[in-house]
Amino acid sequence: MITHRTILNITVSLLFLFCGLVSFGQEAVIEATIHKGIQQQTDKIFDDLVQIRRDFHMNPEVSEQEKRTAHKIKEYLLSIGLEVKTNIGGNGVVGILKGAKEGKKIAWRADIDAMPSEIPDVVDFKSKKEGVRHICGHDVHATIALGIANVLASQKDQLEGTVYFIFQPSEENYKGAKAMIEDGLFDIINPDEIYGAHIAPLPATMISTKPEWLFADYKMIEVVYKNSADNDAVLEYTKTLLKSFQNVAAGSEFFDPQSLLSPAIGLANPNTIFKDYITVYDNFNIKKTDDLISIKTYVGSSIFNELAKILPQVKQKIQSSKYSEKLINVSYSGDRANLMNNKKLTNEAMNSISAVYGQQNVIRLYGEMPDGRGDDFAYFQERVPGVYFFLGGSNFEKGIISMPHAPNFAIDENCIKTGVNYFASMIAERLDQ
Ligand SMILES: [Zn+2]
Ligand SMILES: [Zn+2]
């Protein structure tokens, strides 16, 4: 997961403590026996999963170097009887679980890479590799996917359809999903739906998500002029012009991180203020050469396709200003896919998980996070309808706060149980529909 302003979300943890819970219609679920079977098997393998997670944690590998991790994953999948494909888009691994009968095809994706980090780890089972750490929870993601594969394999006779487990390398550099797709992932597997989850700072019994975007879209806008004696005036004009696209007041509650967790206006309230917004970052980056002067900043919006409309407007305004002669170019860079949850699948998946595990554990979000974060799972969602969840990893009583990339990032390992149970049950339900 990539972050421009992690600090903004450092207190999001509390959001999930105070946010209002929303009721879901309970829909009919397949016979409870399969969920019971899933839960019993999860309990049975839980200690093993914790050991696997700690092994990954002690042997972290950065993007594009996940060789050992991929090998361990392959061995485990083979040991529980799955068909396995390796070296897809680098160190990508796919496990294929076929149910007793033909049916739907569902994919579950986990990212597996660690990050360069010099920050001392807070657990006893520290990284054995200097300067590398699982500080984004991908060790847990990989473990949960192995756990789901195990418990669903234990229920194979009751499954109609196929489950694919995608172990994706290189999420931190946003390259792995694209690389797997370009290397023919969807020639090897052809899922009807795809799902995945990321550790988030809510309690370790909870998940949350929402239909469509979870995060605002962000692009870097750059305006380039001829270098001239008017530079100062040109830059001032451009800053004011760019800032005029922001539709939230500077210094307002929108920019107070506490607002994200407010029951009245935060992300989990249907009347959240984190909807329909456009923001323009204040920290402009200015570069001068002999001939040119360029000014850059991030523009973000929670409104679908809004950023595409802003660019021509900026250009047109400059062209009709007194600086039109000096303008060379207006452009965006840093284009990348943004997570986009399929509406119908999100609602159905949330309903089925809350029917089995309790609606108090399934939190629906309404607003889009005003941050530059994302996940390259978005590239899979461009090809296959799917849902991305946040999975709680925190335990506030124990002081464990699972804020990805934060120096004190830690995980309550009970979230492994939550993830395996909830998502294995969800996949079983999806196969049945
Ligand atoms: Zn990350
Ligand atoms: Zn991550």
Short mmCIF file of C-alpha atoms and ligand atoms in Angstrom, two decimals:
data_model
loop_
_atom_site.label_atom_id
_atom_site.label_comp_id
_atom_site.label_asym_id
_atom_site.label_seq_id
_atom_site.Cartn_x
_atom_site.Cartn_y
_atom_site.Cartn_z
CA MET A 1 0.00 0.00 0.00
CA ILE A 2 1.32 3.38 -0.93
CA THR A 3 0.85 6.47 1.13
CA HIS A 4 1.30 10.19 0.62
CA ARG A 5 -0.06 11.22 3.95
CA THR A 6 -0.11 8.32 6.36
CA ILE A 7 -0.29 10.73 9.24
CA LEU A 8 -3.73 11.81 8.21
CA ASN A 9 -4.98 8.33 8.94
CA ILE A 10 -3.01 7.60 12.04
CA THR A 11 -6.12 8.09 14.12
CA VAL A 12 -8.49 6.29 11.81
CA SER A 13 -8.23 3.43 14.26
CA LEU A 14 -10.60 5.25 16.53
CA LEU A 15 -13.07 5.76 13.75
CA PHE A 16 -13.96 2.15 13.93
CA LEU A 17 -14.51 2.30 17.64
CA PHE A 18 -16.94 5.14 17.54
CA CYS A 19 -18.63 4.87 14.20
CA GLY A 20 -22.29 4.01 14.04
CA LEU A 21 -23.10 0.48 13.03
CA VAL A 22 -25.47 -0.04 10.17
CA SER A 23 -27.91 -2.90 9.88
CA PHE A 24 -27.96 -5.17 6.92
CA GLY A 25 -30.81 -7.26 5.61
CA GLN A 26 -29.97 -10.83 6.46
CA GLU A 27 -30.27 -13.01 3.46
CA ALA A 28 -30.64 -16.73 3.34
CA VAL A 29 -27.33 -18.53 3.72
CA ILE A 30 -26.34 -21.97 2.60
CA GLU A 31 -26.56 -24.68 5.19
CA ALA A 32 -24.76 -23.67 8.33
CA THR A 33 -22.85 -26.96 8.28
CA ILE A 34 -20.25 -25.66 5.85
CA HIS A 35 -19.58 -22.60 8.03
CA LYS A 36 -19.28 -24.84 11.05
CA GLY A 37 -16.83 -27.02 9.13
CA ILE A 38 -14.86 -23.94 8.12
CA GLN A 39 -14.69 -22.67 11.70
CA GLN A 40 -13.63 -26.04 13.12
CA GLN A 41 -10.88 -26.41 10.56
CA THR A 42 -9.70 -22.81 11.18
CA ASP A 43 -9.42 -23.55 14.90
CA LYS A 44 -7.51 -26.72 14.11
CA ILE A 45 -4.89 -25.03 11.92
CA PHE A 46 -4.71 -21.69 13.74
CA ASP A 47 -1.46 -22.39 15.63
CA ASP A 48 0.19 -23.57 12.41
CA LEU A 49 -0.95 -20.42 10.64
CA VAL A 50 0.56 -18.26 13.38
CA GLN A 51 3.87 -20.08 12.91
CA ILE A 52 3.70 -19.57 9.14
CA ARG A 53 3.00 -15.88 9.61
CA ARG A 54 5.95 -15.50 11.99
CA ASP A 55 8.20 -17.32 9.55
CA PHE A 56 7.20 -14.88 6.80
CA HIS A 57 7.66 -12.02 9.24
CA MET A 58 11.19 -13.09 10.18
CA ASN A 59 12.14 -13.61 6.53
CA PRO A 60 10.72 -10.58 4.74
CA GLU A 61 11.47 -9.97 1.07
CA VAL A 62 11.00 -6.67 -0.74
CA SER A 63 9.14 -6.25 -4.02
CA GLU A 64 10.45 -8.36 -6.90
CA GLN A 65 12.57 -10.51 -4.54
CA GLU A 66 9.90 -12.70 -2.92
CA LYS A 67 11.59 -15.99 -3.88
CA ARG A 68 11.62 -17.70 -0.49
CA THR A 69 8.11 -16.53 0.32
CA ALA A 70 6.81 -17.81 -3.02
CA HIS A 71 8.55 -21.14 -2.48
CA LYS A 72 6.98 -21.57 0.97
CA ILE A 73 3.57 -20.74 -0.46
CA LYS A 74 3.98 -23.28 -3.25
CA GLU A 75 5.03 -26.02 -0.81
CA TYR A 76 2.05 -25.35 1.43
CA LEU A 77 -0.47 -25.32 -1.41
CA LEU A 78 0.91 -28.60 -2.78
CA SER A 79 0.74 -30.14 0.71
CA ILE A 80 -3.01 -29.50 0.90
CA GLY A 81 -3.64 -30.90 -2.57
CA LEU A 82 -3.98 -27.79 -4.75
CA GLU A 83 -2.76 -27.47 -8.30
CA VAL A 84 -0.01 -24.81 -8.32
CA LYS A 85 1.41 -22.44 -10.95
CA THR A 86 4.52 -20.41 -10.21
CA ASN A 87 6.65 -17.53 -11.57
CA ILE A 88 3.71 -15.55 -12.90
CA GLY A 89 4.69 -11.90 -13.30
CA GLY A 90 7.86 -12.49 -11.32
CA ASN A 91 7.36 -14.41 -8.08
CA GLY A 92 3.58 -14.74 -8.40
CA VAL A 93 2.00 -18.04 -7.35
CA VAL A 94 -1.49 -19.34 -8.11
CA GLY A 95 -3.21 -22.20 -6.29
CA ILE A 96 -6.24 -23.87 -7.85
CA LEU A 97 -8.82 -25.64 -5.70
CA LYS A 98 -11.48 -27.59 -7.56
CA GLY A 99 -14.70 -28.39 -5.73
CA ALA A 100 -16.57 -31.71 -6.05
CA LYS A 101 -18.73 -30.32 -8.86
CA GLU A 102 -18.36 -27.76 -11.63
CA GLY A 103 -19.62 -24.28 -10.84
CA LYS A 104 -18.63 -20.69 -10.42
CA LYS A 105 -15.02 -19.56 -10.28
CA ILE A 106 -13.93 -17.25 -7.48
CA ALA A 107 -10.47 -15.74 -6.97
CA TRP A 108 -8.92 -14.62 -3.68
CA ARG A 109 -5.83 -12.42 -3.90
CA ALA A 110 -3.11 -11.85 -1.30
CA ASP A 111 -0.03 -9.67 -1.68
CA ILE A 112 3.20 -11.11 -0.29
CA ASP A 113 6.01 -8.52 -0.38
CA ALA A 114 7.64 -6.64 2.50
CA MET A 115 9.20 -3.16 2.59
CA PRO A 116 12.53 -1.49 3.12
CA SER A 117 12.38 -0.18 6.70
CA GLU A 118 14.98 0.79 9.26
CA ILE A 119 12.38 1.32 12.00
CA PRO A 120 12.84 -1.23 14.83
CA ASP A 121 10.11 -3.86 14.90
CA VAL A 122 7.91 -4.07 17.99
CA VAL A 123 7.54 -7.90 18.12
CA ASP A 124 9.87 -10.63 19.43
CA PHE A 125 9.96 -12.49 16.11
CA LYS A 126 11.80 -9.63 14.42
CA SER A 127 12.98 -9.56 10.85
CA LYS A 128 16.24 -11.44 10.35
CA LYS A 129 16.96 -9.27 7.34
CA GLU A 130 18.41 -5.90 8.17
CA GLY A 131 16.53 -2.99 6.61
CA VAL A 132 13.53 -5.07 5.52
CA ARG A 133 10.30 -5.48 7.45
CA HIS A 134 6.70 -6.62 7.03
CA ILE A 135 5.28 -3.26 8.06
CA CYS A 136 2.23 -3.42 5.82
CA GLY A 137 0.85 -6.79 6.96
CA HIS A 138 1.42 -8.74 3.76
CA ASP A 139 2.85 -11.60 5.86
CA VAL A 140 -0.61 -11.83 7.40
CA HIS A 141 -2.35 -11.51 4.03
CA ALA A 142 -0.34 -14.42 2.60
CA THR A 143 -1.03 -16.51 5.71
CA ILE A 144 -4.76 -15.84 5.62
CA ALA A 145 -4.92 -16.86 1.95
CA LEU A 146 -3.14 -20.15 2.81
CA GLY A 147 -5.60 -20.62 5.66
CA ILE A 148 -8.60 -20.03 3.41
CA ALA A 149 -7.16 -22.52 0.92
CA ASN A 150 -6.72 -25.09 3.69
CA VAL A 151 -10.21 -24.77 5.20
CA LEU A 152 -11.96 -24.70 1.85
CA ALA A 153 -9.92 -27.73 0.74
CA SER A 154 -11.21 -29.47 3.88
CA GLN A 155 -14.76 -28.78 2.65
CA LYS A 156 -14.03 -29.71 -0.96
CA ASP A 157 -16.77 -32.32 -1.16
CA GLN A 158 -19.36 -29.65 -0.46
CA LEU A 159 -18.01 -27.06 -2.90
CA GLU A 160 -19.46 -26.52 -6.35
CA GLY A 161 -16.99 -24.59 -8.42
CA THR A 162 -13.35 -23.54 -8.39
CA VAL A 163 -11.39 -21.25 -6.09
CA TYR A 164 -8.21 -19.57 -7.29
CA PHE A 165 -5.66 -18.23 -4.83
CA ILE A 166 -3.53 -15.48 -6.29
CA PHE A 167 -0.33 -14.72 -4.35
CA GLN A 168 0.83 -11.45 -5.81
CA PRO A 169 4.36 -10.11 -5.50
CA SER A 170 5.41 -6.44 -5.70
CA GLU A 171 2.38 -4.64 -4.36
CA GLU A 172 4.44 -2.00 -2.58
CA ASN A 173 5.86 -0.73 -5.85
CA TYR A 174 2.46 -1.06 -7.54
CA LYS A 175 3.91 -3.34 -10.23
CA GLY A 176 2.94 -6.91 -9.30
CA ALA A 177 -0.72 -7.02 -10.32
CA LYS A 178 0.04 -5.52 -13.73
CA ALA A 179 3.00 -7.89 -14.15
CA MET A 180 0.87 -10.95 -13.37
CA ILE A 181 -1.83 -9.83 -15.80
CA GLU A 182 0.71 -9.08 -18.53
CA ASP A 183 2.31 -12.47 -17.92
CA GLY A 184 -0.98 -14.20 -18.79
CA LEU A 185 -2.64 -14.67 -15.39
CA PHE A 186 -6.08 -14.58 -16.96
CA ASP A 187 -5.09 -17.18 -19.54
CA ILE A 188 -4.28 -19.55 -16.67
CA ILE A 189 -7.37 -18.75 -14.60
CA ASN A 190 -10.72 -17.24 -15.52
CA PRO A 191 -12.48 -16.09 -12.36
CA ASP A 192 -16.03 -14.73 -12.42
CA GLU A 193 -15.33 -12.67 -9.31
CA ILE A 194 -12.25 -11.56 -7.38
CA TYR A 195 -11.80 -10.63 -3.72
CA GLY A 196 -9.00 -9.46 -1.47
CA ALA A 197 -8.38 -7.70 1.84
CA HIS A 198 -5.88 -5.43 3.55
CA ILE A 199 -5.07 -5.10 7.21
CA ALA A 200 -6.51 -1.89 8.66
CA PRO A 201 -6.56 -0.36 12.14
CA LEU A 202 -10.03 -1.52 13.15
CA PRO A 203 -10.45 -4.25 15.80
CA ALA A 204 -9.37 -7.76 14.81
CA THR A 205 -12.93 -9.10 14.70
CA MET A 206 -14.14 -6.56 12.16
CA ILE A 207 -14.09 -5.94 8.46
CA SER A 208 -15.27 -2.92 6.49
CA THR A 209 -15.75 -1.80 2.95
CA LYS A 210 -18.12 0.07 0.64
CA PRO A 211 -19.33 -0.17 -2.95
CA GLU A 212 -17.25 1.65 -5.60
CA TRP A 213 -14.28 3.78 -4.53
CA LEU A 214 -12.69 3.44 -1.09
CA PHE A 215 -10.09 6.15 -1.74
CA ALA A 216 -10.18 9.38 -3.66
CA ASP A 217 -8.37 9.37 -6.98
CA TYR A 218 -5.11 11.35 -7.14
CA LYS A 219 -2.99 12.69 -9.94
CA MET A 220 0.00 14.99 -10.10
CA ILE A 221 -0.81 18.06 -12.18
CA GLU A 222 2.05 19.95 -13.80
CA VAL A 223 1.90 23.34 -15.51
CA VAL A 224 4.93 24.36 -17.56
CA TYR A 225 5.69 27.91 -18.76
CA LYS A 226 8.50 29.63 -20.57
CA ASN A 227 11.01 30.98 -18.11
CA SER A 228 10.50 34.77 -18.01
CA ALA A 229 10.90 37.92 -15.95
CA ASP A 230 7.27 37.41 -14.83
CA ASN A 231 7.94 34.10 -13.06
CA ASP A 232 6.76 35.23 -9.64
CA ALA A 233 3.48 36.59 -10.97
CA VAL A 234 2.97 33.52 -13.17
CA LEU A 235 3.50 31.18 -10.22
CA GLU A 236 1.18 33.15 -7.94
CA TYR A 237 -1.50 33.19 -10.62
CA THR A 238 -1.13 29.42 -11.17
CA LYS A 239 -1.30 28.57 -7.48
CA THR A 240 -4.47 30.59 -7.07
CA LEU A 241 -5.95 29.05 -10.21
CA LEU A 242 -5.22 25.47 -9.12
CA LYS A 243 -6.44 26.08 -5.58
CA SER A 244 -9.71 27.47 -6.98
CA PHE A 245 -10.68 23.92 -7.98
CA GLN A 246 -10.74 22.79 -4.37
CA ASN A 247 -14.33 22.64 -3.15
CA VAL A 248 -13.64 22.27 0.58
CA ALA A 249 -12.63 25.27 2.65
CA ALA A 250 -9.00 25.47 3.77
CA GLY A 251 -8.74 24.94 7.52
CA SER A 252 -12.23 23.42 7.70
CA GLU A 253 -13.20 20.24 9.58
CA PHE A 254 -12.49 18.30 6.38
CA PHE A 255 -8.77 18.66 7.08
CA ASP A 256 -9.01 17.69 10.74
CA PRO A 257 -8.04 13.99 10.95
CA GLN A 258 -10.48 13.61 13.85
CA SER A 259 -13.34 14.27 11.41
CA LEU A 260 -12.73 10.93 9.73
CA LEU A 261 -13.79 9.24 12.96
CA SER A 262 -16.68 11.51 13.80
CA PRO A 263 -19.97 9.60 14.12
CA ALA A 264 -21.75 12.59 12.57
CA ILE A 265 -19.52 13.42 9.60
CA GLY A 266 -16.97 10.59 9.38
CA LEU A 267 -16.49 7.88 6.80
CA ALA A 268 -18.98 5.47 8.35
CA ASN A 269 -21.90 7.89 8.40
CA PRO A 270 -24.19 8.04 5.34
CA ASN A 271 -24.05 11.85 5.65
CA THR A 272 -20.28 11.94 5.72
CA ILE A 273 -18.50 15.11 4.56
CA PHE A 274 -15.95 12.88 2.79
CA LYS A 275 -18.03 12.70 -0.38
CA ASP A 276 -18.08 14.74 -3.60
CA TYR A 277 -14.88 16.60 -2.88
CA ILE A 278 -11.94 17.98 -4.83
CA THR A 279 -8.71 18.85 -3.03
CA VAL A 280 -5.53 20.53 -4.23
CA TYR A 281 -2.37 20.09 -2.16
CA ASP A 282 -0.74 23.25 -0.85
CA ASN A 283 2.84 22.11 -1.20
CA PHE A 284 3.66 23.15 -4.74
CA ASN A 285 6.83 21.82 -6.26
CA ILE A 286 8.60 24.36 -8.45
CA LYS A 287 11.46 23.67 -10.84
CA LYS A 288 13.35 26.06 -13.09
CA THR A 289 15.62 25.48 -16.04
CA ASP A 290 17.19 28.06 -18.36
CA ASP A 291 14.15 27.92 -20.63
CA LEU A 292 11.27 26.63 -18.54
CA ILE A 293 9.55 26.91 -15.20
CA SER A 294 7.28 24.15 -13.94
CA ILE A 295 4.85 24.01 -11.02
CA LYS A 296 3.43 20.72 -9.73
CA THR A 297 1.02 19.53 -7.07
CA TYR A 298 -1.42 16.71 -6.29
CA VAL A 299 -5.07 17.05 -7.21
CA GLY A 300 -7.49 14.58 -5.66
CA SER A 301 -11.17 13.87 -6.04
CA SER A 302 -13.72 11.42 -4.70
CA ILE A 303 -15.92 12.07 -7.75
CA PHE A 304 -15.59 9.54 -10.52
CA ASN A 305 -13.96 11.01 -13.67
CA GLU A 306 -13.70 14.47 -12.13
CA LEU A 307 -9.93 14.73 -12.54
CA ALA A 308 -10.26 14.24 -16.29
CA LYS A 309 -12.49 17.32 -16.44
CA ILE A 310 -10.16 19.55 -14.44
CA LEU A 311 -7.19 19.39 -16.80
CA PRO A 312 -8.84 21.05 -19.84
CA GLN A 313 -10.38 23.67 -17.57
CA VAL A 314 -6.98 24.64 -16.19
CA LYS A 315 -5.58 24.86 -19.70
CA GLN A 316 -8.48 26.92 -20.98
CA LYS A 317 -8.28 29.39 -18.07
CA ILE A 318 -4.56 29.96 -18.57
CA GLN A 319 -5.07 30.36 -22.32
CA SER A 320 -7.59 33.11 -21.72
CA SER A 321 -5.36 34.84 -19.16
CA LYS A 322 -2.58 37.37 -19.72
CA TYR A 323 -0.06 34.54 -19.32
CA SER A 324 -1.33 32.53 -22.29
CA GLU A 325 1.74 33.35 -24.41
CA LYS A 326 4.01 31.83 -21.78
CA LEU A 327 2.14 28.53 -21.39
CA ILE A 328 3.90 25.43 -22.70
CA ASN A 329 1.88 22.55 -21.28
CA VAL A 330 -0.59 21.30 -18.67
CA SER A 331 -0.49 17.58 -17.93
CA TYR A 332 -1.10 14.83 -15.40
CA SER A 333 1.35 12.20 -14.29
CA GLY A 334 1.17 9.34 -11.81
CA ASP A 335 -1.87 7.81 -13.45
CA ARG A 336 -2.86 4.53 -11.85
CA ALA A 337 -5.92 2.39 -11.28
CA ASN A 338 -8.04 3.18 -8.24
CA LEU A 339 -9.86 0.48 -6.25
CA MET A 340 -13.41 0.14 -7.54
CA ASN A 341 -15.68 -2.28 -5.72
CA ASN A 342 -18.51 -3.81 -7.71
CA LYS A 343 -21.75 -2.57 -6.16
CA LYS A 344 -23.79 -5.73 -6.33
CA LEU A 345 -20.97 -8.01 -5.18
CA THR A 346 -20.08 -5.67 -2.31
CA ASN A 347 -23.62 -5.67 -0.99
CA GLU A 348 -24.02 -9.42 -1.37
CA ALA A 349 -20.64 -10.24 0.18
CA MET A 350 -21.20 -7.90 3.15
CA ASN A 351 -24.65 -9.39 3.69
CA SER A 352 -23.43 -12.96 3.63
CA ILE A 353 -20.55 -12.30 6.04
CA SER A 354 -22.76 -10.38 8.46
CA ALA A 355 -25.39 -13.15 8.33
CA VAL A 356 -22.81 -15.70 9.49
CA TYR A 357 -20.52 -13.60 11.72
CA GLY A 358 -22.76 -10.79 12.98
CA GLN A 359 -23.61 -7.41 11.54
CA GLN A 360 -21.68 -5.66 14.32
CA ASN A 361 -18.52 -7.00 12.71
CA VAL A 362 -19.23 -5.78 9.18
CA ILE A 363 -18.90 -2.01 8.89
CA ARG A 364 -20.14 -0.19 5.87
CA LEU A 365 -18.24 2.92 4.84
CA TYR A 366 -19.81 5.77 2.90
CA GLY A 367 -17.11 8.31 2.22
CA GLU A 368 -13.90 8.03 0.26
CA MET A 369 -10.66 8.40 2.18
CA PRO A 370 -8.93 11.70 1.31
CA ASP A 371 -5.47 10.28 0.99
CA GLY A 372 -3.14 9.15 -1.74
CA ARG A 373 -3.36 5.52 -0.78
CA GLY A 374 -4.39 2.61 -2.89
CA ASP A 375 -3.62 -0.97 -3.81
CA ASP A 376 -2.75 -2.39 -7.21
CA PHE A 377 -5.55 -4.92 -6.65
CA ALA A 378 -7.31 -2.17 -8.62
CA TYR A 379 -5.78 -3.60 -11.82
CA PHE A 380 -7.45 -6.97 -11.19
CA GLN A 381 -10.75 -5.18 -10.61
CA GLU A 382 -10.44 -3.59 -14.04
CA ARG A 383 -10.60 -7.12 -15.48
CA VAL A 384 -12.86 -9.01 -13.07
CA PRO A 385 -15.66 -7.63 -10.87
CA GLY A 386 -14.66 -7.84 -7.24
CA VAL A 387 -14.46 -6.42 -3.75
CA TYR A 388 -11.58 -5.16 -1.61
CA PHE A 389 -12.07 -5.29 2.13
CA PHE A 390 -10.35 -3.79 5.13
CA LEU A 391 -9.65 -6.43 7.76
CA GLY A 392 -9.12 -5.31 11.34
CA GLY A 393 -5.78 -6.17 12.93
CA SER A 394 -5.88 -3.98 16.03
CA ASN A 395 -6.40 -4.76 19.68
CA PHE A 396 -6.71 -1.45 21.48
CA GLU A 397 -6.70 -2.95 25.00
CA LYS A 398 -3.34 -4.51 24.22
CA GLY A 399 -2.08 -1.33 22.54
CA ILE A 400 -1.83 -3.05 19.15
CA ILE A 401 -2.62 -0.66 16.33
CA SER A 402 -2.36 -2.06 12.84
CA MET A 403 -1.84 1.12 10.86
CA PRO A 404 0.09 0.05 7.75
CA HIS A 405 3.53 1.69 7.42
CA ALA A 406 3.31 3.31 10.86
CA PRO A 407 6.47 2.80 12.95
CA ASN A 408 4.57 0.92 15.70
CA PHE A 409 2.65 -1.22 13.22
CA ALA A 410 1.65 -4.51 14.86
CA ILE A 411 -0.99 -7.16 14.45
CA ASP A 412 -3.30 -9.02 16.78
CA GLU A 413 -2.82 -12.49 15.28
CA ASN A 414 -6.45 -13.32 16.04
CA CYS A 415 -7.18 -11.40 12.87
CA ILE A 416 -5.85 -14.46 11.02
CA LYS A 417 -8.78 -16.43 12.41
CA THR A 418 -11.21 -13.65 11.51
CA GLY A 419 -9.86 -13.41 7.98
CA VAL A 420 -9.86 -17.15 7.32
CA ASN A 421 -13.34 -17.71 8.76
CA TYR A 422 -15.10 -14.69 7.28
CA PHE A 423 -13.61 -14.92 3.82
CA ALA A 424 -13.74 -18.71 3.51
CA SER A 425 -17.43 -18.54 4.44
CA MET A 426 -17.95 -15.71 1.97
CA ILE A 427 -16.31 -17.67 -0.85
CA ALA A 428 -18.43 -20.74 -0.02
CA GLU A 429 -21.51 -18.50 -0.22
CA ARG A 430 -20.39 -16.94 -3.48
CA LEU A 431 -19.88 -20.36 -5.08
CA ASP A 432 -23.40 -21.26 -4.06
CA GLN A 433 -25.02 -18.25 -5.76
ZN ZN B 1 2.14 -0.95 2.08
ZN ZN B 2 -0.09 -3.23 1.96
#
